Coordinates of C-alpha atoms in Angstrom, one line a residue:
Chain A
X1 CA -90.4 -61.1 84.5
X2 CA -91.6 -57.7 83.3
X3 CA -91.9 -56.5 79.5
X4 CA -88.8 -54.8 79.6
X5 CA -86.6 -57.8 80.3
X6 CA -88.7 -60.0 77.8
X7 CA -88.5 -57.7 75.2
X8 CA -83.9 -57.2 76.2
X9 CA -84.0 -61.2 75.9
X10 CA -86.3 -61.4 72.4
X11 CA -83.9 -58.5 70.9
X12 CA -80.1 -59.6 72.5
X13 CA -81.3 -62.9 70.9
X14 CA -82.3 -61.1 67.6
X15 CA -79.0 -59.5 67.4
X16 CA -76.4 -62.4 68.3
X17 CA -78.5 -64.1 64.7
X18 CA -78.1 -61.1 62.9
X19 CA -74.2 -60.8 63.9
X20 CA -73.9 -64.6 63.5
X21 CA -75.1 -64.3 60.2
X22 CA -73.3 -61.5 58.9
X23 CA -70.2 -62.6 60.7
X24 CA -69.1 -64.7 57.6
X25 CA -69.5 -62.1 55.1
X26 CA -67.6 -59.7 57.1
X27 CA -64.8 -62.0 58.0
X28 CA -64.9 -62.4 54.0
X29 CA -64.1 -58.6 53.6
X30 CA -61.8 -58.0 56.3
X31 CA -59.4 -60.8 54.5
X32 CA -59.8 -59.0 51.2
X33 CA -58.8 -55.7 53.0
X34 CA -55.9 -57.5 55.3
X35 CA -54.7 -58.8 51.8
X36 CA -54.4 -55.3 50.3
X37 CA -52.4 -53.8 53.0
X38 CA -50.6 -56.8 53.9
X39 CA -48.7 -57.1 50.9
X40 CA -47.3 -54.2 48.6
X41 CA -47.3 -56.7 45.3
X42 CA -50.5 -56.1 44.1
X43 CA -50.9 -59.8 42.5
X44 CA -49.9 -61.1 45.4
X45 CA -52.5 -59.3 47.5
X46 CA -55.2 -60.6 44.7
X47 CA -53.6 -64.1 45.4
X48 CA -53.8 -64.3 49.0
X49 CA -56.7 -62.4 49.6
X50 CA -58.6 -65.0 47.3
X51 CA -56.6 -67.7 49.3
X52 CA -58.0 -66.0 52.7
X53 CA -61.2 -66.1 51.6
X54 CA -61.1 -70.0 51.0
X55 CA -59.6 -70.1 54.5
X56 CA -62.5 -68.1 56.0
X57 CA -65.0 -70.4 53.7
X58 CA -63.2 -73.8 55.6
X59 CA -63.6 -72.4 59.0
X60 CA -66.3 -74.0 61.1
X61 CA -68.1 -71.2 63.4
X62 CA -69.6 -68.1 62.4
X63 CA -67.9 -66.4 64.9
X64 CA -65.2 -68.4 64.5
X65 CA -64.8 -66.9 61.1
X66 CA -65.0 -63.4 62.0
X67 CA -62.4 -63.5 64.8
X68 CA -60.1 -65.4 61.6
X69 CA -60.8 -62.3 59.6
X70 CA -59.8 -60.0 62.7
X71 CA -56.2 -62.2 62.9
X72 CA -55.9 -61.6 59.6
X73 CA -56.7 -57.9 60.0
X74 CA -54.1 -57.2 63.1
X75 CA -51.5 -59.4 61.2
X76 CA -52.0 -56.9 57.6
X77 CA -51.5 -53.9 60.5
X78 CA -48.2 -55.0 62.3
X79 CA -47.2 -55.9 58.4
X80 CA -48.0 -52.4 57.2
X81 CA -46.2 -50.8 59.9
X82 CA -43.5 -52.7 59.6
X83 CA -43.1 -51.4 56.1
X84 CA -43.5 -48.1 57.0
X85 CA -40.8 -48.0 59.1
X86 CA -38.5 -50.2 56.8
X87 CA -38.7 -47.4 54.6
X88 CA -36.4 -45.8 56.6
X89 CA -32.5 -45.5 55.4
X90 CA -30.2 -47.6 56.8
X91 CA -28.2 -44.8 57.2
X92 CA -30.0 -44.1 60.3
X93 CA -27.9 -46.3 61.8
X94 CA -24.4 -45.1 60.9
X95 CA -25.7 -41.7 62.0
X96 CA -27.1 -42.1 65.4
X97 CA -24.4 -44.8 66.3
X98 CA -22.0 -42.1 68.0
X99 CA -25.1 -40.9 69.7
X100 CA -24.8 -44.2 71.9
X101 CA -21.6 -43.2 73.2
X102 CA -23.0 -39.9 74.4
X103 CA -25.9 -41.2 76.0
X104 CA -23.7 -44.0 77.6
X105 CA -21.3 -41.3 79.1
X106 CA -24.8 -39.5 80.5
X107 CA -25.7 -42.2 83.2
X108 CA -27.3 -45.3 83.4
X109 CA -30.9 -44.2 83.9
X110 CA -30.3 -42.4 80.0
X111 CA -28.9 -45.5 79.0
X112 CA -32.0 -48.0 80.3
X113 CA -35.0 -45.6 78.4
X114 CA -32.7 -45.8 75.5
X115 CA -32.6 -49.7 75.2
X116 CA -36.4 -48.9 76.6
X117 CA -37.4 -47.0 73.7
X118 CA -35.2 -49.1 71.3
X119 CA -37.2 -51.9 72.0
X120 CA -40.5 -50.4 71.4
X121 CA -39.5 -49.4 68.2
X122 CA -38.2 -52.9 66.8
X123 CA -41.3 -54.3 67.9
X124 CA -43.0 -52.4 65.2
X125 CA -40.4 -53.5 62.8
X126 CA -37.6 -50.4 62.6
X127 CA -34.8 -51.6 61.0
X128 CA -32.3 -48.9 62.8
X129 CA -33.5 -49.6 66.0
X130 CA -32.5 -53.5 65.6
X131 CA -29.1 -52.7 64.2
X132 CA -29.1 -49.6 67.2
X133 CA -29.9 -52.3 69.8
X134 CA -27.0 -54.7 68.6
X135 CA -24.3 -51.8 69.1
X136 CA -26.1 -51.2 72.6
X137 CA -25.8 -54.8 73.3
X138 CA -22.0 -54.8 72.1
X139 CA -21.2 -51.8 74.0
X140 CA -22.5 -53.9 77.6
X141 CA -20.5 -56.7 76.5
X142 CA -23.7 -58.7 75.7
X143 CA -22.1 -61.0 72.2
X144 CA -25.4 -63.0 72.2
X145 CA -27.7 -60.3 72.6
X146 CA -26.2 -58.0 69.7
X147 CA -25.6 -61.1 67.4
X148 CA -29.5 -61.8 67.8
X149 CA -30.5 -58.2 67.2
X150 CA -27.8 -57.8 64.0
X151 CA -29.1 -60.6 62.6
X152 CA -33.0 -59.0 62.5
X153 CA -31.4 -56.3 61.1
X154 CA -29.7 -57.6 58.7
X155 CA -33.3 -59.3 57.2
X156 CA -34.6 -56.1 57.2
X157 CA -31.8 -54.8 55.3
X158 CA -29.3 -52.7 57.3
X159 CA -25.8 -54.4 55.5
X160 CA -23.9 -52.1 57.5
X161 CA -23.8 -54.1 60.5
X162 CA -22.3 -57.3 58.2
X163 CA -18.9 -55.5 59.7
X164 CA -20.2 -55.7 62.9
X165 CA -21.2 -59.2 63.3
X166 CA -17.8 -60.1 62.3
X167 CA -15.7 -58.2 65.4
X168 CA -18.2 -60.2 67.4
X169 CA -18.0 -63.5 66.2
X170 CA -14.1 -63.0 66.4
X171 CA -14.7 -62.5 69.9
X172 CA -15.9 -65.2 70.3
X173 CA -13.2 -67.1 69.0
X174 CA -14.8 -68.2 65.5
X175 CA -12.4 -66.8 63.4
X176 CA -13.8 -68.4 59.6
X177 CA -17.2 -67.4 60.5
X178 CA -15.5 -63.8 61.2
X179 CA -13.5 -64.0 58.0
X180 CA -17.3 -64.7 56.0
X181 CA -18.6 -61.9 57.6
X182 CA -15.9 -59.3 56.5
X183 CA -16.0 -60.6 53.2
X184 CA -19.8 -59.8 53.3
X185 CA -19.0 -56.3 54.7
X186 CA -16.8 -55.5 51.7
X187 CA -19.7 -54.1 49.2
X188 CA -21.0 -51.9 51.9
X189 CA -17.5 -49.9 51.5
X190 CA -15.7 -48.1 54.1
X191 CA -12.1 -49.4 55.2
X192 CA -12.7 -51.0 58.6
X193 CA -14.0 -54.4 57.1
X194 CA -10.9 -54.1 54.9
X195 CA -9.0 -53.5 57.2
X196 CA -10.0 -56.3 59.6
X197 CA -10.1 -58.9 56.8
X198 CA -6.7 -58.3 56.3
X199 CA -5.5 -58.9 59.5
X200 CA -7.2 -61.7 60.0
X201 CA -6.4 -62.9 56.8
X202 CA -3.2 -62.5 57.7
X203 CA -3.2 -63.9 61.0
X204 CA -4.7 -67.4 59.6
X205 CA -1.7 -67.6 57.4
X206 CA -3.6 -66.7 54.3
X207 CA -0.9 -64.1 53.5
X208 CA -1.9 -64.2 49.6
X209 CA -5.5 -63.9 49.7
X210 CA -4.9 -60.7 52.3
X211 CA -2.7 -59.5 49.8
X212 CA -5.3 -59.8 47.0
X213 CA -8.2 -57.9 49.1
X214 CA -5.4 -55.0 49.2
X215 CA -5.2 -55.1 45.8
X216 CA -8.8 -55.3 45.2
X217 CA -8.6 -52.4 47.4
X218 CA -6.1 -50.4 45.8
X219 CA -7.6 -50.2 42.6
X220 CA -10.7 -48.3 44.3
X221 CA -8.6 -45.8 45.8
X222 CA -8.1 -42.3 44.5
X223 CA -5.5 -41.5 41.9
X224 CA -2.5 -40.4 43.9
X225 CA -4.0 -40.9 47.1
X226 CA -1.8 -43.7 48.4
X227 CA -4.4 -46.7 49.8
X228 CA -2.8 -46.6 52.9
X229 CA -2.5 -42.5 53.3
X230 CA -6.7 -43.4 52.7
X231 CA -7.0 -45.9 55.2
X232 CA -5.5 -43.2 57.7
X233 CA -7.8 -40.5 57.1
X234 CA -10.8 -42.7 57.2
X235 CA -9.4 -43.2 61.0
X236 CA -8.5 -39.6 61.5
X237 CA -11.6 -39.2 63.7
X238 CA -10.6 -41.7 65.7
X239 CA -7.6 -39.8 66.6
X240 CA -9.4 -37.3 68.9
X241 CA -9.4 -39.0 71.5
X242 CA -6.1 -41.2 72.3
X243 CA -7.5 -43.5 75.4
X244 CA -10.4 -44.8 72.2
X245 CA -7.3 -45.5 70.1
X246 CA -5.3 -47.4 72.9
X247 CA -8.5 -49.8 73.2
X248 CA -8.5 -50.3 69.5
X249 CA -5.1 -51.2 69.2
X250 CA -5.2 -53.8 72.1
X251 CA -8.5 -55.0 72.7
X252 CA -8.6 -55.8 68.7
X253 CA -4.9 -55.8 67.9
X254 CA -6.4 -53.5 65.0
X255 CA -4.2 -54.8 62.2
X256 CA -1.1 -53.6 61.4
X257 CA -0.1 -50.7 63.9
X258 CA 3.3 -50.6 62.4
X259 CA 0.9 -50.0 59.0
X260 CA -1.3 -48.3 60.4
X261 CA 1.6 -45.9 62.1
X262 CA 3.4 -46.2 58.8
X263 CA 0.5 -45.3 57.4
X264 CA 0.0 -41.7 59.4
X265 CA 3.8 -41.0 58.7
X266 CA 2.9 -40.6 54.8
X267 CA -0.1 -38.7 55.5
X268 CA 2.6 -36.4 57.3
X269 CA 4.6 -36.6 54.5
X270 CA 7.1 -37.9 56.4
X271 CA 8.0 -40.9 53.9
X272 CA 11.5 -42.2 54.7
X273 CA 9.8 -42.7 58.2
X274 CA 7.1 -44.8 56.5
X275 CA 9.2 -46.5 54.9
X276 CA 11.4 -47.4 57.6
X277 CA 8.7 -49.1 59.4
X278 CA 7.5 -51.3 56.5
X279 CA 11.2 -52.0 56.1
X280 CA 10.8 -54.0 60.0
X281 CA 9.3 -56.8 58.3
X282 CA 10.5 -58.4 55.5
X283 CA 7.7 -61.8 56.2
X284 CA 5.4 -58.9 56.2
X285 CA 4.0 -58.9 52.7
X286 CA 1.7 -55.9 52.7
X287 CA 4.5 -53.9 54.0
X288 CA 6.8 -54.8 51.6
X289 CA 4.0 -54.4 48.7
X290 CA 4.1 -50.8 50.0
X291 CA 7.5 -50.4 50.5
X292 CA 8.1 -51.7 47.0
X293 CA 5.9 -49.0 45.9
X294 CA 7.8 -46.5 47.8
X295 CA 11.2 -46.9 46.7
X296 CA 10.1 -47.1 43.0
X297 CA 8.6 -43.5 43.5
X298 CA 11.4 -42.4 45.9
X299 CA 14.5 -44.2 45.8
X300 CA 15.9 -47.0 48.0
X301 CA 16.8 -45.2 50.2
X302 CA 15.8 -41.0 50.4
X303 CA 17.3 -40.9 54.0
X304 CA 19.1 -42.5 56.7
X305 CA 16.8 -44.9 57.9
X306 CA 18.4 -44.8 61.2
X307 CA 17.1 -41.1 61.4
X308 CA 13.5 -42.3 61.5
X309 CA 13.8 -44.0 64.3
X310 CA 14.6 -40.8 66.8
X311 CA 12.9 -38.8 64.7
X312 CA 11.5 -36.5 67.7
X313 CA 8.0 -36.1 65.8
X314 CA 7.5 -39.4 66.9
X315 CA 6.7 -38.3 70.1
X316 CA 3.5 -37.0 68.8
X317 CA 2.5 -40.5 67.7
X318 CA 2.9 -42.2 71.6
X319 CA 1.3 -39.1 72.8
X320 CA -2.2 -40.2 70.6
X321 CA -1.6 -43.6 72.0
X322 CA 0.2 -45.7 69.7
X323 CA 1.3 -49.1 71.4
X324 CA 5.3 -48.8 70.1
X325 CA 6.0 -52.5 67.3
X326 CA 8.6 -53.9 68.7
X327 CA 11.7 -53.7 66.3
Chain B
X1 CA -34.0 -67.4 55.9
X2 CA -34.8 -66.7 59.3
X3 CA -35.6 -70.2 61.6
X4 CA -38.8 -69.7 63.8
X5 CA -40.5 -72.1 65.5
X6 CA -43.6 -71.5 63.4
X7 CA -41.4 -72.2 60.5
X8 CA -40.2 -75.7 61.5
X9 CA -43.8 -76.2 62.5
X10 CA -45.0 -75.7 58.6
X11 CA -42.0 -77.7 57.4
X12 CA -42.6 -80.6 59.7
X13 CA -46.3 -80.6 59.0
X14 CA -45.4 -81.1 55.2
X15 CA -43.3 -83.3 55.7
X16 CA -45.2 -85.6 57.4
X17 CA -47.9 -84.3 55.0
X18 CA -45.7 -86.1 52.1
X19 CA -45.4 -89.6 53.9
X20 CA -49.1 -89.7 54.3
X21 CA -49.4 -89.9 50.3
X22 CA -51.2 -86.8 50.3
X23 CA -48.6 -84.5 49.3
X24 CA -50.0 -81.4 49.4
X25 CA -51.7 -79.3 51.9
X26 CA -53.9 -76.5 51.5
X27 CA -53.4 -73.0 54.1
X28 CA -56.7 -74.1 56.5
X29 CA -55.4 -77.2 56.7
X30 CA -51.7 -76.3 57.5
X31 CA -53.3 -73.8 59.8
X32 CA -55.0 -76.5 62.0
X33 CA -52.4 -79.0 61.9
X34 CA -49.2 -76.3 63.4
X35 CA -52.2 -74.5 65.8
X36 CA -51.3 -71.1 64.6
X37 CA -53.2 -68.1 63.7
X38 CA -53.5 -67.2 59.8
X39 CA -51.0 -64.2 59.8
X40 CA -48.5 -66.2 61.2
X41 CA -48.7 -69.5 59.2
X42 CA -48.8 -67.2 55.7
X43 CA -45.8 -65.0 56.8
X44 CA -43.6 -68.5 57.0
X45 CA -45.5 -70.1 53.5
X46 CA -44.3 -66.6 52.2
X47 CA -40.9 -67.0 53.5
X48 CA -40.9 -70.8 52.4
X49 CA -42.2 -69.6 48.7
X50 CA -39.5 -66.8 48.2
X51 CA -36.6 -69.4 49.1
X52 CA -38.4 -72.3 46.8
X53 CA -38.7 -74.8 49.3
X54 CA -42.6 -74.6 48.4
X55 CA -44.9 -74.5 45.8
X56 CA -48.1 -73.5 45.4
X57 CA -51.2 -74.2 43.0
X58 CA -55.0 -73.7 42.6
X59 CA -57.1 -76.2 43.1
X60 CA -59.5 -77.0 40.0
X61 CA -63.3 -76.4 40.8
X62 CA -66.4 -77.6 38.8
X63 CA -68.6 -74.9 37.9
X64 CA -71.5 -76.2 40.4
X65 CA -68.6 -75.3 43.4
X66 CA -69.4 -72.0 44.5
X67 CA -67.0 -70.9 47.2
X68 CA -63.8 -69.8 47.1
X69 CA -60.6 -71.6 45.4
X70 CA -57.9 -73.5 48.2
X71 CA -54.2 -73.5 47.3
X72 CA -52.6 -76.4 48.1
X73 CA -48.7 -76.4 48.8
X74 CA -45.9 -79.3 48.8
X75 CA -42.3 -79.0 49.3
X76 CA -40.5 -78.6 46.3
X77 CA -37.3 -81.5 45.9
X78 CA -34.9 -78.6 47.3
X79 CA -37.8 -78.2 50.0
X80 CA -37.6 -81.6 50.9
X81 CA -34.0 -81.8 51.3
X82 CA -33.9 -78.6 53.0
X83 CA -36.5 -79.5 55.3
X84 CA -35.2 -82.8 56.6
X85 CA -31.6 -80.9 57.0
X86 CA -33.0 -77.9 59.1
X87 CA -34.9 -80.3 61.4
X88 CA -32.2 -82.8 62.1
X89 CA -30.5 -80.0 63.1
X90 CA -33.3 -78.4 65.1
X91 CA -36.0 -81.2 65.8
X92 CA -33.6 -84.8 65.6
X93 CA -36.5 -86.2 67.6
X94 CA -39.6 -85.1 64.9
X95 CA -37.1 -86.4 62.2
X96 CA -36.6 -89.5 63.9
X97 CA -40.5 -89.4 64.5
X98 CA -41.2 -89.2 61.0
X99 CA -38.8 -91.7 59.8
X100 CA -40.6 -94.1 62.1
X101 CA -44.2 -93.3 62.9
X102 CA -47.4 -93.7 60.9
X103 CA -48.2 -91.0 58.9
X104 CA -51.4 -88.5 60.4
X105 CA -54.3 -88.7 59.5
X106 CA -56.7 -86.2 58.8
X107 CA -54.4 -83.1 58.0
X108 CA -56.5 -82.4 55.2
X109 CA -58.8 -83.3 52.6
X110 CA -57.3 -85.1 49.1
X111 CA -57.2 -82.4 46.8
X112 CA -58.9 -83.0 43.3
X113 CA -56.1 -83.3 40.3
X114 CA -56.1 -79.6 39.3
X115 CA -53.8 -76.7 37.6
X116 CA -50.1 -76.0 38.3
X117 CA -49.7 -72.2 38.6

């Protein structure tokens, strides 16, 4: 054995005391410093890293007790991160969602360093990318996989998908859970959760409590906007494109497309029209609400009703894909 | 509140923690009975915490002790309820092993009579 390799053995042996010994006093440290950026409550940092600290005391090992304070340390970093990113508006969301469909439309290979990249943000805790991986999810037709990925979103606080979560539990058949969700939806604002609680509302038989989310409704709206002349502008941008209407009206039976269509003839002005197509049903009590409301503005009856059905501006209606209600 | 695995982990630990007569549990000691890493088993005490199905409290210490305090935790009543819900639906079989079995031993020490936070 020569003096070299004596003198490596006396001093790697020197060292693994020294780090053994100082092992529990940094482990100590590194909790206090995990605690600190592990939690944004400043008492509750004090708490916890006092807590750690106890842990770090009831540890057997040295070593042990620094690779503890290291845990703790990598947990505080994916926690701060997380928050970082939380930070981020929810709004991201509702902004980037039509950028789905374009990247959808650009190929599959787009589509798979999407989800790719998607991933690897959620993972360190963005809130957008959860609730942007649910509508990727949706849009393959994967229920389970967007329910899961809503639902983290949702915890970290994108509401917008409460509206979301209810088409797909619909879907899937559970129709109270759906009704739930809607209600949820409501506070976020916007007319589609409305809109879809009525009709399901509606189709449950729970004509009464449909009509009194309509009301609820109605008292929001603008003054002399009629709330159904609103509901049809907050679609307008559907209307660019006639083949996404046709899927909304039949894959989801979107409620109401004799209100809905009534609802476009008032934007246009075109009242007796309107009128004529609440007038179809008289069981229908959201159309007769509204046609009540018409014909104490306008009259019983401001034109030949019969007029409104060959009215040839109609034919601009079936040309943006309007299934026809059957009279 | 979000179900994990570590979660029903904690809650079944305390659980059984109650039968044993010791009630309360303090974070080591949580952290050796589920076999989970600190960040992991604080993350579901904070969760637990913030929807009240725990409690938390400082142990007392004589003046002579000189190392850090412990918290101890128990499930709150609600806790308890909760708990025995959420793992009939998710663990029947720990439930039903909990109802039966002798209690653990050795999940933790018997904490000294000390301050409610």
């Amino acid at each position: 054995m020569t003096l070299g390799e004596i003198l490596l053995g006396v001093g790697s042996g020197l060292l693994v005391n020294e780090v053994c010994d100082v092992s529990p006093w940094l482990a100590r440290n590194l909790v206090k410093f995990a605690a600190r950026h592990a939690y944004r409550d400043e008492a509750l940092a004090g708490l916890r890293a006092e807590e750690w600290g106890a842990v770090i005391d009831a540890r057997p090992g040295k070593l042990f007790k620094l690779g503890t304070g290291i845990m703790f340390m990598v947990g505080a970093a994916a926690s701060a991160s997380h928050h970082l990113l939380a930070r981020e508006t929810s709004h991201v969301f509702v902004t980037f969602g039509d950028v789905l469909v374009t990247i959808a439309r650009s190929g599959s290979r787009n589509l798979m360093v999407y989800r790719l990249l998607l991933l690897a943000a959620s993972r360190l805790g963005s809130a957008s990318a959860r609730a942007l991986l649910g509508q990727l999810y949706e849009m393959l037709g994967d229920r389970d996989s967007a329910i899961e990925h809503y639902g983290v979103a949702l915890d970290l606080g994108v509401d917008e998908v409460w509206c979301r979560l209810g088409g797909l539990f619909e879907e899937r058949g559970q129709i109270d859970a759906a009704i739930e969700l809607y209600y949820r939806a409501l506070p976020q604002g916007g007319c589609l959760a409305r809109a879809e609680l009525v009709r399901l509302l509606e189709r449950q038989g729970r004509a009464d409590e449909a009509l009194d989310v309509w009301n609820e409704w109605a008292k929001d709206s603008e003054e002399g906007v009629p709330i159904f002349v609103r509901r049809a502008l907050e679609y307008r941008p559907l209307m660019d494109s006639s083949e996404d209407l046709t899927t909304r009206t039949t894959t989801r039976g979107l409620w109401g497309t004799r209100l809905w269509v009534a609802g476009l003839l008032e934007i246009q002005g075109r009242v007796p029209a309107a009128m004529g197509r609440y007038a179809e049903d008289p069981n229908d009590k959201i159309a007769m609400f509204r046609l009540k409301e018409l014909e104490d503005r306008y009259g019983q009856d401001p034109e030949p009703l019969w007029a409104t059905l060959v009215d040839p501006d109609e034919r601009l209606l079936d040309e943006l894909g309007f299934q026809r209600v059957p009279v | 509140m979000r179900v994990t695995n570590p979660l029903l982990d904690v809650v079944e630990v305390l659980l059984d923690a109650r039968r044993g007569g010791e009630d309360e549990l303090h974070g080591w000691a949580i952290m050796k009975a589920v076999k989970r890493t600190g960040p992991t088993v604080y993350g579901v005490l904070d969760r637990l915490e913030n929807a009240g199905w725990i409690s938390g409290r400082w142990e007392r210490q004589s003046a002579e002790e000189n190392r850090p305090r412990r918290r101890f935790y128990r499930l709150t009543p609600t806790g308890v309820t909760a708990s025995r819900s959420l793992l009939a639906q998710r663990r029947p079989g720990a439930l039903r092993r909990l109802s039966d079995a002798r209690p653990v031993a050795g999940l933790g020490l018997n904490p000294p009579v000390g301050e409610a936070r």
